[in-house]
Coordinates of C-alpha atoms and ligand atoms in Angstrom, one line a residue:
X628 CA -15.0 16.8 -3.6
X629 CA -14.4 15.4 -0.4
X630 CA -12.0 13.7 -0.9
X631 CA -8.0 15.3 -0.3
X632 CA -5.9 14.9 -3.2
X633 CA -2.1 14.5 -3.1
X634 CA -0.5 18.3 -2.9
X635 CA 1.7 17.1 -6.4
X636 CA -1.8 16.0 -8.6
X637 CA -1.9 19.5 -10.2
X638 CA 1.9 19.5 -10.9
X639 CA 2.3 15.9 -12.1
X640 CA 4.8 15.6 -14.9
X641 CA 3.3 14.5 -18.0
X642 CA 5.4 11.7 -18.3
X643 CA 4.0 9.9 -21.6
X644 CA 4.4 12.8 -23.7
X645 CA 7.8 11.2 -24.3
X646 CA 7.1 8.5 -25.4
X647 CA 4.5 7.7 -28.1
X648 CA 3.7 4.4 -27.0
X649 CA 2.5 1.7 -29.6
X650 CA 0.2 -0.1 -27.8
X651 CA 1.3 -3.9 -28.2
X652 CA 0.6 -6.9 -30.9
X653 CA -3.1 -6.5 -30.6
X654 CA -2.9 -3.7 -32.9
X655 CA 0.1 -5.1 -35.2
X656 CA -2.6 -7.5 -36.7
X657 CA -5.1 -5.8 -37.4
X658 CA -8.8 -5.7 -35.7
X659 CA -10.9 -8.7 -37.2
X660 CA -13.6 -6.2 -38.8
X661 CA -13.3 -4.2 -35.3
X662 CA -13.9 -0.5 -35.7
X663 CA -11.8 1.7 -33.8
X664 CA -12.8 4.9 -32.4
X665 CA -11.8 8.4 -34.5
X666 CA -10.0 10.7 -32.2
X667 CA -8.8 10.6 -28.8
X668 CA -9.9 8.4 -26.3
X669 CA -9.7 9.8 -22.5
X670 CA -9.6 7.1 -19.7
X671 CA -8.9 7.1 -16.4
X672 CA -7.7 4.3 -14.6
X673 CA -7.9 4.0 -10.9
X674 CA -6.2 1.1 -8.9
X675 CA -5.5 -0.1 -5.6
X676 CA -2.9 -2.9 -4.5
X677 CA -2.0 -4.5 -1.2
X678 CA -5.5 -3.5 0.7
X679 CA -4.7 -6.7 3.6
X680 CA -8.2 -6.8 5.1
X681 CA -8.2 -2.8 6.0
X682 CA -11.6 -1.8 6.8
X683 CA -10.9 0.6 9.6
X684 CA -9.1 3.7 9.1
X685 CA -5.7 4.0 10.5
X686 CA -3.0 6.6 12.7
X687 CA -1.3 8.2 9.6
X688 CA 1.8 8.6 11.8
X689 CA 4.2 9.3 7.9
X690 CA 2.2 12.2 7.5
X691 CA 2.1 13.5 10.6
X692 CA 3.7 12.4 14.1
X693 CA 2.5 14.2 16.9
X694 CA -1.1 14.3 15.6
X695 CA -1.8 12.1 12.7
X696 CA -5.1 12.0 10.6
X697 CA -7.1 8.9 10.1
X698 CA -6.3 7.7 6.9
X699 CA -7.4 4.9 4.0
X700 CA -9.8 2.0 5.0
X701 CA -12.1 -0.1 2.3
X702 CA -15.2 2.4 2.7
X703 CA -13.3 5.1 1.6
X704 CA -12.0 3.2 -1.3
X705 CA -15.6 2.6 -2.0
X706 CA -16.2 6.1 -1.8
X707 CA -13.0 7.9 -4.2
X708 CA -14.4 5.2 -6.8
X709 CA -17.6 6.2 -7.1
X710 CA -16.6 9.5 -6.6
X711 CA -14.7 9.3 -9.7
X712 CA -17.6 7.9 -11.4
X713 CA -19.9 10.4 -10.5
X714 CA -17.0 12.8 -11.8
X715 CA -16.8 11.5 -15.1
X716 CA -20.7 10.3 -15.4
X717 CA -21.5 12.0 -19.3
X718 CA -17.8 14.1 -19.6
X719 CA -17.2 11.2 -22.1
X720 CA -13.6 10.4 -20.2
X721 CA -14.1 6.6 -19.6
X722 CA -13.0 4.8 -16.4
X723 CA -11.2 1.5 -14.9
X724 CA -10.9 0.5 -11.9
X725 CA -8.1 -1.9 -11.1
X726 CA -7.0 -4.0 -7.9
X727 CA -3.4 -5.4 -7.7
X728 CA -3.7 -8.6 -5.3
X729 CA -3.0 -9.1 -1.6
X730 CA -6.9 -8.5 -0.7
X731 CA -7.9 -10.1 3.1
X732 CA -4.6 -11.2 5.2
X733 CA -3.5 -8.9 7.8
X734 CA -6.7 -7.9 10.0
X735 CA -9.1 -9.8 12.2
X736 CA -11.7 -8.4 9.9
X737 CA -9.5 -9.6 6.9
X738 CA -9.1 -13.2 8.5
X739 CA -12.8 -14.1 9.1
X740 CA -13.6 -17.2 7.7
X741 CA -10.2 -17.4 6.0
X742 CA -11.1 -13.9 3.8
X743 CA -14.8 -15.0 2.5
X744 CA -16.8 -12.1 3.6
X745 CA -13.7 -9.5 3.2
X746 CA -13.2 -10.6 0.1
X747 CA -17.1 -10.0 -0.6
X748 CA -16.9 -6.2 0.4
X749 CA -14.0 -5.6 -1.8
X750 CA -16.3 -7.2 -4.7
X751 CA -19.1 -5.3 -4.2
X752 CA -16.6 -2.0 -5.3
X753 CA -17.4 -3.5 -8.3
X754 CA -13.7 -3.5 -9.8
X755 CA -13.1 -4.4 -13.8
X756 CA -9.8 -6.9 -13.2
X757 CA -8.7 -8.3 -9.8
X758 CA -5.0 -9.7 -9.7
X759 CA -4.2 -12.3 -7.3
X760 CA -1.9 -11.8 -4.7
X761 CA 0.5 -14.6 -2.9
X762 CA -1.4 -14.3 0.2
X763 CA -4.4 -15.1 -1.4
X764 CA -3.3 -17.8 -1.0
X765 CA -2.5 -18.4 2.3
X766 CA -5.5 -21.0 3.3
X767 CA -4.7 -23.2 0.0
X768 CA -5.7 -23.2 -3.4
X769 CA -8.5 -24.5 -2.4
X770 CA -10.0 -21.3 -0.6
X771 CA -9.1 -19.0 -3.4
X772 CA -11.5 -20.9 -5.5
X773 CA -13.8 -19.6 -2.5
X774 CA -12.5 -16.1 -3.3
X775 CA -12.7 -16.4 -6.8
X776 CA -15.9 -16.9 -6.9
X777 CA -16.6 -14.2 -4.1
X778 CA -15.0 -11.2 -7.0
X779 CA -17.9 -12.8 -9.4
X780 CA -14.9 -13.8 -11.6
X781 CA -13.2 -10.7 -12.4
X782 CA -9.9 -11.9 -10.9
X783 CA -7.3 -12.9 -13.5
X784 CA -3.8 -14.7 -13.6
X785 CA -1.9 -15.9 -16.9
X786 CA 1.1 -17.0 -15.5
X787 CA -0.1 -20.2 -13.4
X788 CA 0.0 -23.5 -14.7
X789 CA -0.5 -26.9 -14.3
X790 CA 3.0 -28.5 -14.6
X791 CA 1.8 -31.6 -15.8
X792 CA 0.2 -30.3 -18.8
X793 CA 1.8 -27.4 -19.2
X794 CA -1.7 -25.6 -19.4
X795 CA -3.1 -22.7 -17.3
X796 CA -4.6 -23.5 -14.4
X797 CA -8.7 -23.9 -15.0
X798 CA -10.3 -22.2 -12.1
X799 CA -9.3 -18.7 -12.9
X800 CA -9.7 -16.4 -16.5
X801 CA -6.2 -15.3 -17.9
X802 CA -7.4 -11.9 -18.8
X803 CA -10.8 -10.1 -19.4
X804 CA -11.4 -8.1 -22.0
X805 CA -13.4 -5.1 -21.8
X806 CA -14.1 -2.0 -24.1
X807 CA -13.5 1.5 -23.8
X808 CA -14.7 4.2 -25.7
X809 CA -14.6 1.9 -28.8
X810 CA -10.8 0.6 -27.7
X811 CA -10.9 -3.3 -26.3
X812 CA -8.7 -3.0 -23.2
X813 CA -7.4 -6.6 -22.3
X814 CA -6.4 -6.3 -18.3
X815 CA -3.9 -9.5 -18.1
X816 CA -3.4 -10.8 -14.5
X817 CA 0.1 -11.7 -13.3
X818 CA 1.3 -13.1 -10.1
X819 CA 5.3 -12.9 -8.8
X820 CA 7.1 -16.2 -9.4
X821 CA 8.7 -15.8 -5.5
X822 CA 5.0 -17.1 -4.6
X823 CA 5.9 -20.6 -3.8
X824 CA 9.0 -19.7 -2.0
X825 CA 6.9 -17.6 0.5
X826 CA 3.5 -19.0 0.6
X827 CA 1.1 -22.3 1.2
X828 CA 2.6 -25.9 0.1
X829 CA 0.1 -25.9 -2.5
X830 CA 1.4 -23.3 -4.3
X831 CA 4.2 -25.7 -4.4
X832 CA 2.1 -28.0 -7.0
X833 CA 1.8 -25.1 -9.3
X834 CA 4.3 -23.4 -12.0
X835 CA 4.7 -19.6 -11.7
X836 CA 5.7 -18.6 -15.5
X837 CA 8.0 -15.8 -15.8
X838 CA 6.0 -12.9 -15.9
X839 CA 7.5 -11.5 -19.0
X840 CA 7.6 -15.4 -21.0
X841 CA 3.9 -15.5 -20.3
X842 CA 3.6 -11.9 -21.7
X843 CA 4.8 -12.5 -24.9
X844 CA 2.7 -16.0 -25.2
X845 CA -0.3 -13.8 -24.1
X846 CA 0.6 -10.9 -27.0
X847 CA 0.5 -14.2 -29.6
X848 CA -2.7 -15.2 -27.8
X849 CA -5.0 -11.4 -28.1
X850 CA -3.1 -10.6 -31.4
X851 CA -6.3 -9.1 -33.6
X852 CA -8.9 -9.8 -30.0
X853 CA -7.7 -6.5 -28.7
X854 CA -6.7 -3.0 -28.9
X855 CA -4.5 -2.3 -25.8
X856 CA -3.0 -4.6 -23.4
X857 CA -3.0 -3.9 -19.3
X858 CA -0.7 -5.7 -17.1
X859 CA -2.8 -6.3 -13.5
X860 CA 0.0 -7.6 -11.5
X861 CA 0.7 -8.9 -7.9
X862 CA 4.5 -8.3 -8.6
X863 CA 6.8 -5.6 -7.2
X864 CA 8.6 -2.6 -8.7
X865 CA 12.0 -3.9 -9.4
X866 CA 10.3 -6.7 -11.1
X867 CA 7.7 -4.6 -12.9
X868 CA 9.7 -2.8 -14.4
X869 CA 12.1 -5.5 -15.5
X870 CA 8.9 -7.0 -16.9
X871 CA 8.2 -3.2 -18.5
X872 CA 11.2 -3.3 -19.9
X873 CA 11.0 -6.7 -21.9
X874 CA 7.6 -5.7 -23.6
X875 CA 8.3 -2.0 -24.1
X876 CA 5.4 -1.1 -26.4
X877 CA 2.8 -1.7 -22.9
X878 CA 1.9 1.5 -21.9
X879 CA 1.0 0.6 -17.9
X880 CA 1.3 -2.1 -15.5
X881 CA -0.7 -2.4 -12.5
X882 CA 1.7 -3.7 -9.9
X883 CA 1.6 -4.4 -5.8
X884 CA 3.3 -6.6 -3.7
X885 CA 6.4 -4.7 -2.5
X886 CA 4.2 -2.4 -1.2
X887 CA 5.5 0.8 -2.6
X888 CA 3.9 4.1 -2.6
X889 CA 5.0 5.5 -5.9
X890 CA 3.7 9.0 -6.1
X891 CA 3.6 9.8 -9.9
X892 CA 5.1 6.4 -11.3
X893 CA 8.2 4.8 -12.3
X894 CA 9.5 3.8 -15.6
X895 CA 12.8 2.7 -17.1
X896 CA 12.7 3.1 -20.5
X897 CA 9.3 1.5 -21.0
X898 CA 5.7 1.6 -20.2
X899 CA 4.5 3.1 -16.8
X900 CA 4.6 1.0 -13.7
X901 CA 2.5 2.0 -10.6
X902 CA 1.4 1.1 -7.1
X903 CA -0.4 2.7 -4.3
X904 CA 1.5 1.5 -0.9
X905 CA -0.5 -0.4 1.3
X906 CA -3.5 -1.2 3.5
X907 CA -6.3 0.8 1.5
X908 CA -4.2 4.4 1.8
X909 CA -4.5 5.3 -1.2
X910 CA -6.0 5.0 -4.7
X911 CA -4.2 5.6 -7.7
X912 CA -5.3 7.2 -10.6
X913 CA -3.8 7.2 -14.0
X914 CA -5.1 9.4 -16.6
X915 CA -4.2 8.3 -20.0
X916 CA -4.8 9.8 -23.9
X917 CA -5.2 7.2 -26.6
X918 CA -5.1 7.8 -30.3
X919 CA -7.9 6.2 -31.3
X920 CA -7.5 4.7 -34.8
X921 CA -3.7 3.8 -34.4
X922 CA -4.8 2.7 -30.3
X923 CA -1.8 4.6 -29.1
X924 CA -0.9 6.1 -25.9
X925 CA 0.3 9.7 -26.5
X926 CA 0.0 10.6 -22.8
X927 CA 0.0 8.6 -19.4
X928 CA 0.4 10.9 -16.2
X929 CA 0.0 9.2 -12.6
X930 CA -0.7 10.4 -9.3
X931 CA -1.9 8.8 -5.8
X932 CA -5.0 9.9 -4.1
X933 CA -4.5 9.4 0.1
X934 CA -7.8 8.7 1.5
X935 CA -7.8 11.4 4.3
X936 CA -11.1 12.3 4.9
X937 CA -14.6 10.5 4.8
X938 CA -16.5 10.4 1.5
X939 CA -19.3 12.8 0.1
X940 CA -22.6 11.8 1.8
X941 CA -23.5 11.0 -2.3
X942 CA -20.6 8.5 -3.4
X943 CA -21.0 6.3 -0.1
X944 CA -20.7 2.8 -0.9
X945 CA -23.5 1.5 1.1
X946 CA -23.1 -2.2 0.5
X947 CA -19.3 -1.9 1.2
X948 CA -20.1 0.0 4.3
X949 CA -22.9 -2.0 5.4
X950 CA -20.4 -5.0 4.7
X951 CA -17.5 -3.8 6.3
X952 CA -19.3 -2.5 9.8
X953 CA -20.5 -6.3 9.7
X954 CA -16.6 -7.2 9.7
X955 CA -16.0 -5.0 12.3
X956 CA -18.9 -5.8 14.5
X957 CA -18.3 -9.9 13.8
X958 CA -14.0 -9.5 14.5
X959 CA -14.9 -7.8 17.8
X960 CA -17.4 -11.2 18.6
X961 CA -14.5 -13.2 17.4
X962 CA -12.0 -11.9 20.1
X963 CA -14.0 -12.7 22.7
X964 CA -14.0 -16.4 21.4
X965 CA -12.4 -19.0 23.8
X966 CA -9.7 -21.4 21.9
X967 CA -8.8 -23.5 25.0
X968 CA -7.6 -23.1 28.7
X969 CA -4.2 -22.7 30.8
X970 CA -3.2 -24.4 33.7
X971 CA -1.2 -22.1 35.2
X972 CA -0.1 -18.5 33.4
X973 CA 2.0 -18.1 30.4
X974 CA 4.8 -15.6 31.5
X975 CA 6.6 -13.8 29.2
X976 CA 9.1 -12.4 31.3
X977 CA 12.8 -11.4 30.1
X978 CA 15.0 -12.1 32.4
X979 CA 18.1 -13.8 31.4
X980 CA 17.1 -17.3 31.5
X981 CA 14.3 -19.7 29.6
X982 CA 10.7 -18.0 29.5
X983 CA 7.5 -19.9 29.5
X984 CA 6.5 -18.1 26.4
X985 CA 9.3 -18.2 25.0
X986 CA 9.7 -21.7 25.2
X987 CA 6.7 -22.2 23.9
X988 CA 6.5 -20.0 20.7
X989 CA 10.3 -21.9 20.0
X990 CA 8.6 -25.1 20.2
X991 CA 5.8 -24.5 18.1
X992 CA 7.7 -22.9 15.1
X993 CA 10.3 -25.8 15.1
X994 CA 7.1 -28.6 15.3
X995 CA 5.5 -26.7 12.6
X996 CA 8.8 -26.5 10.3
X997 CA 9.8 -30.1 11.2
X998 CA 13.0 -28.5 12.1
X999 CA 16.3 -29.7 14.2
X1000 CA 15.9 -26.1 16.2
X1001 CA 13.5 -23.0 16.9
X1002 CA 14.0 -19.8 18.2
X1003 CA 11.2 -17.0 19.3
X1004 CA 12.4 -13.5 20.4
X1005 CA 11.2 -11.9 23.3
X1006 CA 10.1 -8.7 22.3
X1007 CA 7.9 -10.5 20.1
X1008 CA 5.8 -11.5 22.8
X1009 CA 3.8 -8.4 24.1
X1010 CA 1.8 -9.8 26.7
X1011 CA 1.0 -12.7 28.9
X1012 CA -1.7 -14.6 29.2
X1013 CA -3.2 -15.5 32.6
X1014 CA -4.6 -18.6 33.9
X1015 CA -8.1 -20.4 32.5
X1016 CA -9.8 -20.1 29.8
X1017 CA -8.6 -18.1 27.0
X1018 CA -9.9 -15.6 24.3
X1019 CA -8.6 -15.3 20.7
X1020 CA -7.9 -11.6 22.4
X1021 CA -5.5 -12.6 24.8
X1022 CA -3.8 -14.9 21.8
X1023 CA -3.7 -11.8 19.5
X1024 CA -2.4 -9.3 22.3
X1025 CA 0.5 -11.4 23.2
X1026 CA 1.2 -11.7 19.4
X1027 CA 0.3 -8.7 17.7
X1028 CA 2.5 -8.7 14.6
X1029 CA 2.2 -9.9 11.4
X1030 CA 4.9 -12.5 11.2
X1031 CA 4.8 -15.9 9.9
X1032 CA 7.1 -19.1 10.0
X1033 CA 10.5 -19.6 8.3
X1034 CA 12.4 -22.5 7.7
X1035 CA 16.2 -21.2 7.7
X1036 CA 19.7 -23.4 7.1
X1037 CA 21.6 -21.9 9.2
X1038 CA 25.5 -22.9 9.4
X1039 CA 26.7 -23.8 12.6
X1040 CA 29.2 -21.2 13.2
X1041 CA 26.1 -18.5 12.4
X1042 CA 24.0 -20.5 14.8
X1043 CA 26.6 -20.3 17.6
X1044 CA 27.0 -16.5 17.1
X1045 CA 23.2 -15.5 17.0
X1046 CA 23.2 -17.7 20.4
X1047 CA 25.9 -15.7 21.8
X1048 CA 25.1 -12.3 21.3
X1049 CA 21.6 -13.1 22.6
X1050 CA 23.4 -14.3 25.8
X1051 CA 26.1 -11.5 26.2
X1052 CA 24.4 -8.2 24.0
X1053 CA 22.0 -6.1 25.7
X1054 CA 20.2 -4.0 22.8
X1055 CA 17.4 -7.1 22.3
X1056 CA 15.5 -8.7 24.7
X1057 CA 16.6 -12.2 24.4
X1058 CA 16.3 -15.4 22.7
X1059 CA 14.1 -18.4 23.8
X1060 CA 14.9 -21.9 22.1
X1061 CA 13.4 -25.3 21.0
X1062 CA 15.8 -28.3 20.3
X1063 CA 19.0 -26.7 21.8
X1064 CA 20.4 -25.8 25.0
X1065 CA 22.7 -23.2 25.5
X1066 CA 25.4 -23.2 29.3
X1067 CA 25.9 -19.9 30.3
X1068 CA 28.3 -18.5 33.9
X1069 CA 27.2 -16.1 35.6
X1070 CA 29.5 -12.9 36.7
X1071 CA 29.1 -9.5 38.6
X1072 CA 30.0 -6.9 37.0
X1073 CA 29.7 -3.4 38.2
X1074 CA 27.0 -4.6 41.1
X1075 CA 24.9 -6.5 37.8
X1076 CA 24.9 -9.9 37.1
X1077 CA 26.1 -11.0 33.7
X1078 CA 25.9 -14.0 31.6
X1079 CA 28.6 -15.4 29.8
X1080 CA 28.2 -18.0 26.9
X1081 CA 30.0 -21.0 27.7
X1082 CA 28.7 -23.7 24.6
X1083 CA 25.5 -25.3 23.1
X1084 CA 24.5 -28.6 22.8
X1085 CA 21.9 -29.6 19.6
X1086 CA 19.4 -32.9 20.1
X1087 CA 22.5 -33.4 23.1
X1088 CA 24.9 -33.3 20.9
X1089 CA 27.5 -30.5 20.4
X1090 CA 26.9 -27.4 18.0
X1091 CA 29.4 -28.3 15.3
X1092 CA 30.7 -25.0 13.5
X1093 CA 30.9 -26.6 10.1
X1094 CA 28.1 -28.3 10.3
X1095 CA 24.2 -26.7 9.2
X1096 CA 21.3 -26.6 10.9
X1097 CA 17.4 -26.6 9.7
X1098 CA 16.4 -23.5 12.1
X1099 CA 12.9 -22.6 12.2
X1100 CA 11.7 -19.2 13.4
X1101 CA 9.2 -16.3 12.9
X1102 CA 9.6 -14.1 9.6
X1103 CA 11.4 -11.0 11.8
X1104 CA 14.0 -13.1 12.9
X1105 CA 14.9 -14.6 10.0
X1106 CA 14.8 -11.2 8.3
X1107 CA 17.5 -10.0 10.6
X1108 CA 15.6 -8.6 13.4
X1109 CA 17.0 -7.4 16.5
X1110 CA 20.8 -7.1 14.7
X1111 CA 21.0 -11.0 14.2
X1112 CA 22.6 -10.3 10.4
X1113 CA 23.5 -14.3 10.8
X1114 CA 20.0 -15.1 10.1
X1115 CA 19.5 -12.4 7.3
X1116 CA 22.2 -14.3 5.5
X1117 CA 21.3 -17.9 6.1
X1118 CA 19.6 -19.6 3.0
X1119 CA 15.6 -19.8 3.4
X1120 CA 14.4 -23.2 2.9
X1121 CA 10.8 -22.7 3.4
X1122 CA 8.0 -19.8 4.7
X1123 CA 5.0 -20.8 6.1
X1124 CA 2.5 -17.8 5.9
X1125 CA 0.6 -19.2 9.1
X1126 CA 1.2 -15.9 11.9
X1127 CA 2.4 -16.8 14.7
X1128 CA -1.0 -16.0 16.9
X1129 CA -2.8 -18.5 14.1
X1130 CA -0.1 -21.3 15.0
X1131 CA -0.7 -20.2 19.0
X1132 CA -4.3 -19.8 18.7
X1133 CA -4.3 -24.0 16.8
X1134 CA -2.0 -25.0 19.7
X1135 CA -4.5 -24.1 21.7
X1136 CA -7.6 -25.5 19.8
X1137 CA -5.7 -28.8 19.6
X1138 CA -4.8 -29.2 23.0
X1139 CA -8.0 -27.9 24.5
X1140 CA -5.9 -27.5 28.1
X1141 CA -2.4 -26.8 28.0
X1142 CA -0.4 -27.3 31.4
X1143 CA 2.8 -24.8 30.7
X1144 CA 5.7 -26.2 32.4
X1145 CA 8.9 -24.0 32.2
X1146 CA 12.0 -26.3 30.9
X1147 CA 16.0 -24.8 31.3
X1148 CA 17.2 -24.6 28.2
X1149 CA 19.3 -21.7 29.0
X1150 CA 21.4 -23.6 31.9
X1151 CA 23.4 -21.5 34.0
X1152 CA 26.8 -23.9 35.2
X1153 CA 28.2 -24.0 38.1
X1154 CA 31.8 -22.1 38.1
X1155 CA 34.9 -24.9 37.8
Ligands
LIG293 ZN1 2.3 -9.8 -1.9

């Protein structure tokens, strides 16, 4: 096989062997005339999580620094799976294959036509259960009906509902149920209940059920219709495994999300929770033993599969490949694509007053948020874009990272420190505003000129200490980026999962011809 295999596959710990799992209220009422299997059922379950639009293959700098292999990418994907297949084609071990959510966001590639033809390649893997991930919804609900109908219907989510009715949402299956070596697998999608608080306003008109409430309305639901019960879930470890731990008797979940790579598995007490990292690194590959007339696990082992080296010339997924040099070919077109024209340069410079760019990215972010102030850090902004027209290139270059919009309350005392240490600390590169103006003096020191934070006025007003402030910013700030532990702690009132070259790149679209004019907001004042 060419494909590399994790050093620890041949010495994985049979975990399952510990347990001797009863596999959930399908079998506790019986099988409705269903005959299951005699003896032991083999199957092997591959799954992927968290692929974000990867079709290239990337620097695996975690495995290797000074000269890291090219690693993961959808083809390759494509080519492990049918690899597998071709594996167990007539050894009478069954197989699969499983996606966790989090499918198109993250790549020009990804992002073409808001994930369509992405999503199309990842299809044509030809996976059993798709979970959705938040970011799938990240043009509206409306687009992942799009998507939906791109995975010809085999994504799944129990746990949305209408909150009106109370009823699941229409436009996507809870579960599917497939069979298995005579065993009726039912792979049950769940999606994290922190969706809303991080993703579209639509998501906002929809009730996330606690993963593990909907779980046991789902066991009531399949009680007799199935054999075993598979958790495909856009949800992350910690949460997995609280989930796990509230419906013991489920021998695997499926999970994504919180983008861990969990080598052989985790479980607390209960059924076996997995995940494969991100950006299409890995597969995973679960290889479970189920008594077949009592549909019990009596083994589950897990391992991850890093995609290190091309496939075999005879599991190449030509569709997906064919697809995905499409993306590649389409995302290169795309960059060269004009989204409007500047006047006059947009500088990015850091020296210790206002920036162009700066000024601009702060403005944007606190329009977009409706918010009383915004703040973009320098060493966001990699580059600077020169005069006339520009390219959804130059856009992307100056904002290469994948951070989106947060709306923070921020208390004014907080506010006032973040300012400050931007003024007087050296280990950032500075702070640019929108809505607030910071006075700053100016002293030598040593030869070097250095500011001093005098005061800050808000809407012309005075910062008061006591009072808060609705703060809007880009998703590394607001994490605490660049030591501002003020911002970490202040209480998120929103995320907008727009990136901050998509909100540039509108600006742009919208305005047609933008005429940057570069506005003190970081006033120097004249010594007393
Ligand atoms: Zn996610």
């Amino acid at each position: 096989m060419n494909v590399q295999r994790n050093a620890g596959l041949g010495r994985r710990a049979v975990l399952g062997l510990l347990l001797a799992l009863w596999v959930g209220a399908c079998a506790a009422t019986g099988s409705a005339g269903w005959q299951r299997p005699q003896g032991t059922v083999r199957l092997v379950v591959l799954h992927t999580n968290d692929i974000h639009g990867q079709v290239l293959t990337r620097k695996a700098t975690w495995i290797d620094r000074q000269a890291p292999p090219q690693i993961g990418g959808l083809p390759r994907v494509a080519g492990y799976v049918n690899a597998v297949r071709r594996e167990l084609a007539g050894s009478g071990t069954e197989l699969l294959v499983l996606e966790g959510g989090d499918w198109y966001q993250g790549t020009p590639e990804g992002g073409l036509e808001q994930g369509l033809p992405f999503v199309e390649a990842l299809a044509a893997i030809d996976f059993d259960a798709l979970a959705i991930g938040n970011h799938e919804f990240d043009h509206s609900t409306a687009n992942l009906q799009r998507l939906l109908a791109a995975t010809g219907e085999r994504a799944v989510c129990a746990n949305l509902r209408d909150p009106a009715s109370g009823e699941r949402v229409p436009w996507i299956e809870p579960w599917r149920i497939v069979e298995r070596g005579g065993l009726r697998i039912a792979l049950v999608g769940l999606i994290t209940p922190e969706t809303p608080s991080i993703s579209h306003p639509d998501t906002r008109a929809l009730t996330f059920v606690d993963p593990a409430l909907e779980l046991a309305t789902v066991k009531r639901e399949l009680a007799g219709r199935c054999d075993v019960i598979v958790p495909v879930a856009h949800m992350g470890v910690e949460e997995a495994l609280a989930t796990a731990k509230a419906h013991p008797e489920l021998p695997l979940f499926i999970t994504g999300h919180s983008h861990t790579y969990l080598k052989e598995g985790k479980r607390d007490g209960a059924g076996l929770v997995v995940q494969t990292g991100a950006k299409a690194s890995a597969v995973g590959r679960v290889e479970l033993e189920i008594d077949g007339p009592s549909a019990t696990v009596t083994s589950v082992r897990a391992a991850l599969v890093d995609l290190l080296a091309e496939p075999a010339e005879q599991d190449r997924n030509a569709e997906v490949e064919r697809r995905c040099a499409e993306l590649v070919r389409r995302a290169e077109v795309d960059m060269k694509r004009e989204v409007g024209e500047l006047a006059a340069p947009l500088k990015a410079g850091r020296g210790p007053l206002s920036t162009l760019a700066g000024n601009w990215m702060a403005d944007l972010v606190r329009e977009r948020m409706g918010a009383e102030v915004g703040i973009h850090n320098r060493g966001g902004t990699r580059a600077e874009i020169d005069a006339g027209p520009v390219t959804v290139r130059e856009v992307f270059e100056m904002l290469p990272f994948d951070n989106d919009v947060v709306l923070l309350e921020v208390l004014g005392a907080d506010l006032e420190a973040v300012v400050r240490g931007a003024i007087e600390g050296t280990v950032h590169s500075g702070l640019d505003y929108s809505g607030l103006r910071v006075f700053v003096r100016s002293r030598k020191e040593e030869g070097a000129t250095r500011l001093e934070f005098v005061r800050i006025e808000i809407g012309g007003a005075p910062l008061d200490p006591r009072k808060t402030y609705k703060v809007a910013l880009n998703s590394f700030l607001a994490g605490g980026g660049d030591g501002f532990k003020e911002l970490a702690r202040s209480r998120k009132l929103a995320q907008d999962p727009i990136l901050l070259r998509e909100l540039a790149e509108a600006a742009f679209v919208r305005a047609g011809r933008i005429e940057p004019q570069l506005e003190a907001r970081i006033v120097e004042e004249s010594q007393p």
